[in-house]
Amino acid sequence: MPAPLTILLTGAAGGVGTHLRKLLPDYGYTLRLFDVVPIEGEPDAITADLADRDALREAVRGVDAVIHLAGISLESTFEKILKANIEGTYNLYEAAREAGVRRVLFASSNHAVGYTPFPQGTPPLPAEALIPVETARRPDTFYGLSKGFGEDLAQLYWDKHGVETVSVRIGSCFERPSNVRMLSIWMSPADCARLCHAALTAEEVGHTVVYGSSANTRLWWDLSSARALGYEPQDDSEAFAAELIAEFGELDAAKPEQGYLGGGFLTNPPIWPH
Ligand code: NAI
Ligand code: 15L
């Protein structure tokens, strides 16, 4: 696909959105920002809720693609997840379909498959031990369930309406990993921008599901569908391994919150504060 120029970035005020606002312009993109909270220093940003269909129609007008990050990013009540993540993502896709937007990057999550036991063995694990994107969905929270919904919605909008999506099951996208589990699923902000660029410019994607992480030595999942888009991760969490293992010890797969992809979301989910 020809390089898209104007991108609608929903959730632009959040953690990942803040990184992408800094990094994506270097790839030549012009960003239109959307979030329910105002963004300091960005007077042109659209401040609106995903529930506001008129605002979404206006937001998608003329854009070449959408990066959809907005929503509740931790566990919450079913009612709140329903409104922001399920109905909100539907509203976004409807607006995109009506406007003829060709491609969406949907921020899915490892928590869509959080009840998947992580593969055991000495890293780096051989390719056949890695979790494939085709693994059965095993959400660990209502939050993870909403990400599975988003992936299925993306499939429907591709099959029925020709709107393409790359669903990125993001691991942990922060400046640096902060626990031992993240050594396996961390995605550096710079690799996140690389993956976005690959997903936005790959020739044909239909609906493609990928895992979103750096090229970590301790990787648990298969990055081949991401690499097939042209993604070449440059970072590796191993630089943080000695320090984190000294602080927390190795993961103990016998503990429920340590033996599965979803980590602490299984037993003590962080709760959305509002
Ligand atoms: P975040 O919570 O920092 O940012 C989410 C943004 O969405 C916030 O700025 C919030 O104001 C906005 N938002 C929430 N509800 C909204 C609504 N109804 N209408 C409009 N805007 C709304 O989350 P973060 O970390 O930046 O993650 C971005 C996306 O990536 C989320 O969808 C999250 O689920 C997903 N993700 C993030 C991971 C990470 O490691 N940061 C891991 C896996 C998935
Ligand atoms: C997510 O889906 C969350 O949005 C993020 O805040 C992290 O908790 C991440 O997963 C993770 O699993 O580390």
Short mmCIF file of C-alpha atoms and ligand atoms in Angstrom, two decimals, residues 73-74 109-111 143 170-172 174 181-182 185 265, ligand 2:
data_model
loop_
_atom_site.label_atom_id
_atom_site.label_comp_id
_atom_site.label_asym_id
_atom_site.label_seq_id
_atom_site.Cartn_x
_atom_site.Cartn_y
_atom_site.Cartn_z
CA SER A 73 -5.95 -0.40 29.22
CA LEU A 74 -6.32 -2.43 32.44
CA SER A 109 -3.07 -7.21 24.04
CA ASN A 110 -1.31 -10.27 25.35
CA HIS A 111 -4.26 -10.46 27.77
CA TYR A 143 -10.17 -6.35 29.46
CA ILE A 170 1.15 -5.81 22.54
CA GLY A 171 3.24 -7.30 25.32
CA SER A 172 4.52 -4.54 27.61
CA PHE A 174 7.12 0.98 28.26
CA ARG A 181 7.86 -11.40 33.00
CA MET A 182 8.36 -8.31 30.86
CA ILE A 185 7.20 -9.63 26.20
CA PHE A 265 -3.72 -9.96 35.57
C1 15L B 2 -1.62 -4.50 28.91
O1 15L B 2 -2.49 -4.90 28.14
C2 15L B 2 -1.74 -3.20 29.61
O2 15L B 2 -2.43 -2.24 28.85
C3 15L B 2 -0.41 -2.64 30.05
O3 15L B 2 -0.63 -1.58 30.97
C4 15L B 2 0.48 -3.71 30.68
O4 15L B 2 -0.05 -4.07 31.89
C5 15L B 2 0.62 -4.89 29.74
O5 15L B 2 -0.62 -5.35 29.24
C6 15L B 2 1.34 -6.10 30.38
O6 15L B 2 0.81 -7.20 30.29
O7 15L B 2 2.42 -5.91 30.92
#
